PDB file of C-alpha atoms in Angstrom:
ATOM      1  CA  UNK I   1     -11.128  -2.301 -10.229  1.00 46.00           C
ATOM      2  CA  UNK I   2      -9.174  -4.619 -12.480  1.00 47.00           C
ATOM      3  CA  UNK I   3      -9.475  -2.388 -15.509  1.00 47.00           C
ATOM      4  CA  UNK I   4      -8.270   0.637 -13.532  1.00 50.00           C
ATOM      5  CA  UNK I   5      -5.207  -1.368 -12.507  1.00 47.00           C
ATOM      6  CA  UNK I   6      -4.578  -2.420 -16.091  1.00 47.00           C
ATOM      7  CA  UNK I   7      -4.846   1.185 -17.324  1.00 49.00           C
ATOM      8  CA  UNK I   8      -2.572   2.480 -14.553  1.00 51.00           C
ATOM      9  CA  UNK I   9       0.117  -0.098 -15.284  1.00 49.00           C
ATOM     10  CA  UNK I  10      -0.098  -0.086 -19.068  1.00 48.00           C
ATOM     11  CA  UNK I  11      -0.193   3.702 -19.378  1.00 47.00           C
ATOM     12  CA  UNK I  12       2.529   4.627 -16.903  1.00 45.00           C
ATOM     13  CA  UNK I  13       5.194   1.936 -17.116  1.00 48.00           C
ATOM     14  CA  UNK I  14       7.015  -0.273 -19.541  1.00 46.00           C
ATOM     15  CA  UNK I  15       5.554  -3.099 -17.510  1.00 51.00           C
ATOM     16  CA  UNK I  16       2.263  -2.731 -19.396  1.00 47.00           C
ATOM     17  CA  UNK I  17       3.903  -3.736 -22.668  1.00 44.00           C
ATOM     18  CA  UNK I  18       5.608  -6.614 -20.936  1.00 43.00           C
ATOM     19  CA  UNK I  19       2.300  -7.753 -19.410  1.00 44.00           C
ATOM     20  CA  UNK I  20       0.591  -7.738 -22.796  1.00 44.00           C
ATOM     21  CA  UNK I  21       3.369  -9.885 -24.279  1.00 42.00           C
ATOM     22  CA  UNK I  22       3.181 -12.356 -21.406  1.00 40.00           C
ATOM     23  CA  UNK I  23      -0.569 -12.658 -21.571  1.00 42.00           C
ATOM     24  CA  UNK I  24      -0.290 -13.471 -25.269  1.00 40.00           C
ATOM     25  CA  UNK I  25       2.466 -16.034 -24.657  1.00 41.00           C
ATOM     26  CA  UNK I  26       0.695 -17.726 -21.693  1.00 40.00           C
ATOM     27  CA  UNK I  27       3.779 -18.387 -19.572  1.00 40.00           C
ATOM     28  CA  UNK I  28       4.197 -21.957 -18.292  1.00 42.00           C
ATOM     29  CA  UNK I  29       2.569 -22.571 -14.923  1.00 43.00           C
ATOM     30  CA  UNK I  30       5.875 -23.706 -13.410  1.00 39.00           C
ATOM     31  CA  UNK I  31       6.915 -20.027 -13.406  1.00 38.00           C
ATOM     32  CA  UNK I  32       3.835 -19.020 -11.468  1.00 42.00           C
ATOM     33  CA  UNK I  33       5.153 -20.013  -8.013  1.00 45.00           C
ATOM     34  CA  UNK I  34       3.955 -17.701  -5.274  1.00 43.00           C
ATOM     35  CA  UNK I  35       6.368 -15.310  -3.661  1.00 44.00           C
ATOM     36  CA  UNK I  36       7.002 -15.997  -0.017  1.00 47.00           C
ATOM     37  CA  UNK I  37      10.646 -15.328   0.807  1.00 44.00           C
ATOM     38  CA  UNK I  38      11.468 -15.920   4.503  1.00 47.00           C
ATOM     39  CA  UNK I  39      14.357 -13.736   5.685  1.00 46.00           C
ATOM     40  CA  UNK I  40      14.508 -14.487   9.388  1.00 48.00           C
ATOM     41  CA  UNK I  41      11.928 -13.652  11.985  1.00 46.00           C
ATOM     42  CA  UNK I  42      10.780 -13.522  15.552  1.00 53.00           C
ATOM     43  CA  UNK I  43       7.650 -14.563  17.398  1.00 64.00           C
ATOM     44  CA  UNK I  44       4.459 -12.676  16.683  1.00 69.00           C
ATOM     45  CA  UNK I  45       1.067 -12.304  18.351  1.00 76.00           C
ATOM     46  CA  UNK I  46      -2.017 -14.411  17.732  1.00 73.00           C
ATOM     47  CA  UNK I  47      -3.756 -11.556  15.869  1.00 87.00           C
ATOM     48  CA  UNK I  48      -0.877 -11.327  13.427  1.00 91.00           C
ATOM     49  CA  UNK I  49      -0.734 -15.119  13.134  1.00 89.00           C
ATOM     50  CA  UNK I  50      -4.363 -15.096  11.948  1.00 92.00           C
ATOM     51  CA  UNK I  51      -3.614 -12.295   9.484  1.00 95.00           C
ATOM     52  CA  UNK I  52      -0.605 -14.175   8.105  1.00 94.00           C
ATOM     53  CA  UNK I  53      -2.710 -17.294   7.595  1.00 93.00           C
ATOM     54  CA  UNK I  54      -5.231 -15.264   5.567  1.00 95.00           C
ATOM     55  CA  UNK I  55      -2.458 -13.559   3.581  1.00 96.00           C
ATOM     56  CA  UNK I  56      -0.954 -16.935   2.678  1.00 95.00           C
ATOM     57  CA  UNK I  57      -4.409 -18.240   1.732  1.00 95.00           C
ATOM     58  CA  UNK I  58      -5.019 -15.209  -0.501  1.00 96.00           C
ATOM     59  CA  UNK I  59      -1.610 -15.709  -2.154  1.00 95.00           C
ATOM     60  CA  UNK I  60      -2.264 -19.404  -2.805  1.00 94.00           C
ATOM     61  CA  UNK I  61      -5.790 -18.847  -4.115  1.00 95.00           C
ATOM     62  CA  UNK I  62      -5.005 -15.550  -5.915  1.00 95.00           C
ATOM     63  CA  UNK I  63      -7.847 -13.742  -4.166  1.00 96.00           C
ATOM     64  CA  UNK I  64      -8.246 -10.192  -2.971  1.00 97.00           C
ATOM     65  CA  UNK I  65      -7.701  -9.423   0.694  1.00 97.00           C
ATOM     66  CA  UNK I  66      -9.682  -6.717   2.512  1.00 97.00           C
ATOM     67  CA  UNK I  67      -8.582  -5.385   5.876  1.00 97.00           C
ATOM     68  CA  UNK I  68      -8.405  -2.456   8.237  1.00 97.00           C
ATOM     69  CA  UNK I  69      -4.954  -0.880   8.343  1.00 97.00           C
ATOM     70  CA  UNK I  70      -3.357   1.607  10.715  1.00 95.00           C
ATOM     71  CA  UNK I  71      -0.332   3.437   9.318  1.00 93.00           C
ATOM     72  CA  UNK I  72       2.702   4.694  11.245  1.00 92.00           C
ATOM     73  CA  UNK I  73       0.873   7.960  12.044  1.00 95.00           C
ATOM     74  CA  UNK I  74      -2.083   6.127  13.557  1.00 95.00           C
ATOM     75  CA  UNK I  75      -4.365   6.860  10.569  1.00 96.00           C
ATOM     76  CA  UNK I  76      -6.875   4.054  10.048  1.00 96.00           C
ATOM     77  CA  UNK I  77      -8.219   3.020   6.643  1.00 96.00           C
ATOM     78  CA  UNK I  78      -9.965   0.112   5.005  1.00 97.00           C
ATOM     79  CA  UNK I  79      -8.042  -1.455   2.099  1.00 97.00           C
ATOM     80  CA  UNK I  80      -8.634  -4.075  -0.536  1.00 97.00           C
ATOM     81  CA  UNK I  81      -5.456  -5.439  -2.075  1.00 97.00           C
ATOM     82  CA  UNK I  82      -4.213  -8.114  -4.429  1.00 96.00           C
ATOM     83  CA  UNK I  83      -1.376  -9.819  -2.507  1.00 96.00           C
ATOM     84  CA  UNK I  84       1.924 -10.167  -4.339  1.00 95.00           C
ATOM     85  CA  UNK I  85       4.515 -11.265  -1.775  1.00 93.00           C
ATOM     86  CA  UNK I  86       5.021 -11.765   1.929  1.00 93.00           C
ATOM     87  CA  UNK I  87       8.371 -10.813   3.428  1.00 90.00           C
ATOM     88  CA  UNK I  88       9.661 -11.977   6.792  1.00 88.00           C
ATOM     89  CA  UNK I  89      12.167  -9.533   8.297  1.00 86.00           C
ATOM     90  CA  UNK I  90      13.798  -9.660  11.740  1.00 81.00           C
ATOM     91  CA  UNK I  91      10.944  -8.059  13.647  1.00 85.00           C
ATOM     92  CA  UNK I  92       8.202  -7.401  11.112  1.00 90.00           C
ATOM     93  CA  UNK I  93       6.317  -9.162   8.349  1.00 93.00           C
ATOM     94  CA  UNK I  94       5.509  -7.121   5.229  1.00 94.00           C
ATOM     95  CA  UNK I  95       2.761  -7.699   2.703  1.00 96.00           C
ATOM     96  CA  UNK I  96       3.514  -6.370  -0.777  1.00 95.00           C
ATOM     97  CA  UNK I  97       0.291  -5.897  -2.712  1.00 96.00           C
ATOM     98  CA  UNK I  98      -1.513  -3.958  -5.420  1.00 95.00           C
ATOM     99  CA  UNK I  99      -3.772  -1.548  -3.503  1.00 95.00           C
ATOM    100  CA  UNK I 100      -7.068  -0.965  -5.279  1.00 94.00           C
ATOM    101  CA  UNK I 101      -7.605   2.261  -3.290  1.00 92.00           C
ATOM    102  CA  UNK I 102      -4.247   3.847  -4.195  1.00 92.00           C
ATOM    103  CA  UNK I 103      -4.020   2.143  -7.626  1.00 92.00           C
ATOM    104  CA  UNK I 104      -0.380   1.320  -6.918  1.00 93.00           C
ATOM    105  CA  UNK I 105       1.813  -1.275  -5.278  1.00 94.00           C
ATOM    106  CA  UNK I 106       2.036  -0.726  -1.540  1.00 95.00           C
ATOM    107  CA  UNK I 107       3.677  -2.446   1.430  1.00 95.00           C
ATOM    108  CA  UNK I 108       1.756  -3.167   4.610  1.00 97.00           C
ATOM    109  CA  UNK I 109       3.084  -4.248   7.988  1.00 95.00           C
ATOM    110  CA  UNK I 110       1.126  -7.344   8.958  1.00 95.00           C
ATOM    111  CA  UNK I 111       1.098  -6.370  12.644  1.00 94.00           C
ATOM    112  CA  UNK I 112      -0.950  -3.277  11.674  1.00 95.00           C
ATOM    113  CA  UNK I 113      -3.606  -5.268   9.799  1.00 96.00           C
ATOM    114  CA  UNK I 114      -6.881  -6.211  11.501  1.00 96.00           C
ATOM    115  CA  UNK I 115     -10.290  -7.507  10.419  1.00 96.00           C
ATOM    116  CA  UNK I 116      -8.840  -9.277   7.375  1.00 96.00           C
ATOM    117  CA  UNK I 117     -10.942 -11.361   5.034  1.00 96.00           C
ATOM    118  CA  UNK I 118     -10.366 -12.927   1.655  1.00 96.00           C
ATOM    119  CA  UNK I 119     -12.531 -12.006  -1.325  1.00 96.00           C
ATOM    120  CA  UNK I 120     -12.973 -12.698  -5.003  1.00 95.00           C
ATOM    121  CA  UNK I 121     -10.216 -13.740  -7.388  1.00 95.00           C
ATOM    122  CA  UNK I 122      -8.287 -10.785  -8.698  1.00 90.00           C
ATOM    123  CA  UNK I 123      -8.429 -10.151 -12.447  1.00 90.00           C
ATOM    124  CA  UNK I 124      -4.732 -10.642 -13.285  1.00 89.00           C
ATOM    125  CA  UNK I 125      -2.595 -13.757 -12.831  1.00 91.00           C
ATOM    126  CA  UNK I 126      -0.368 -13.570  -9.760  1.00 90.00           C
ATOM    127  CA  UNK I 127       2.789 -14.105 -11.799  1.00 90.00           C
ATOM    128  CA  UNK I 128       2.114 -10.886 -13.737  1.00 92.00           C
ATOM    129  CA  UNK I 129       1.532  -8.871 -10.578  1.00 91.00           C
ATOM    130  CA  UNK I 130       4.701 -10.333  -9.095  1.00 89.00           C
ATOM    131  CA  UNK I 131       6.764  -9.450 -12.146  1.00 89.00           C
ATOM    132  CA  UNK I 132       5.508  -5.856 -12.180  1.00 90.00           C
ATOM    133  CA  UNK I 133       6.174  -5.469  -8.462  1.00 90.00           C
ATOM    134  CA  UNK I 134       9.666  -6.922  -8.829  1.00 88.00           C
ATOM    135  CA  UNK I 135      10.368  -4.554 -11.725  1.00 89.00           C
ATOM    136  CA  UNK I 136       9.115  -1.544  -9.749  1.00 86.00           C
ATOM    137  CA  UNK I 137      11.206  -2.494  -6.718  1.00 86.00           C
ATOM    138  CA  UNK I 138      14.282  -3.380  -8.780  1.00 84.00           C
ATOM    139  CA  UNK I 139      14.395  -6.915  -7.366  1.00 79.00           C
ATOM    140  CA  UNK I 140      16.142  -9.786  -9.080  1.00 76.00           C
ATOM    141  CA  UNK I 141      14.794 -12.921  -7.426  1.00 66.00           C
ATOM    142  CA  UNK I 142      15.590 -15.230 -10.314  1.00 73.00           C
ATOM    143  CA  UNK I 143      17.628 -17.486  -8.006  1.00 72.00           C
ATOM    144  CA  UNK I 144      14.336 -18.426  -6.279  1.00 68.00           C
ATOM    145  CA  UNK I 145      12.489 -19.369  -9.465  1.00 69.00           C
ATOM    146  CA  UNK I 146      11.371 -22.946 -10.054  1.00 69.00           C
ATOM    147  CA  UNK I 147      13.682 -24.889 -12.371  1.00 66.00           C
ATOM    148  CA  UNK I 148      16.869 -22.946 -11.608  1.00 53.00           C
TER     149      UNK I 148
END
């Protein structure tokens, strides 16, 4: 749930303090651009094309995304996530998201996602999720920010 996420982030990382400061300051909306950073790419199947369309919709609308996922070992699970970013690599597309099941940021290969559907709005602004994910991953994407 949203409160579980808040507790996990605020109790285990410096990001929690940062999030509290940002929520109080109400960052300008121009900084809230969604994170979709194309890095190349190849053709993909129609199933993945449908998944990508739903991922982009969830990013734009800041809604949860539920789907069936099969990991590299062939283990299937059902996940509900709050999408953070979509990465396009040479031969794979990756969804970075807060996983409500694992209570942590996770990365999902879009070609392993099936039965995707969007859900309710997630309880935190996308820009805050993005900042926490970027901090966790050690990413400096400031060159992509609006107004730079």
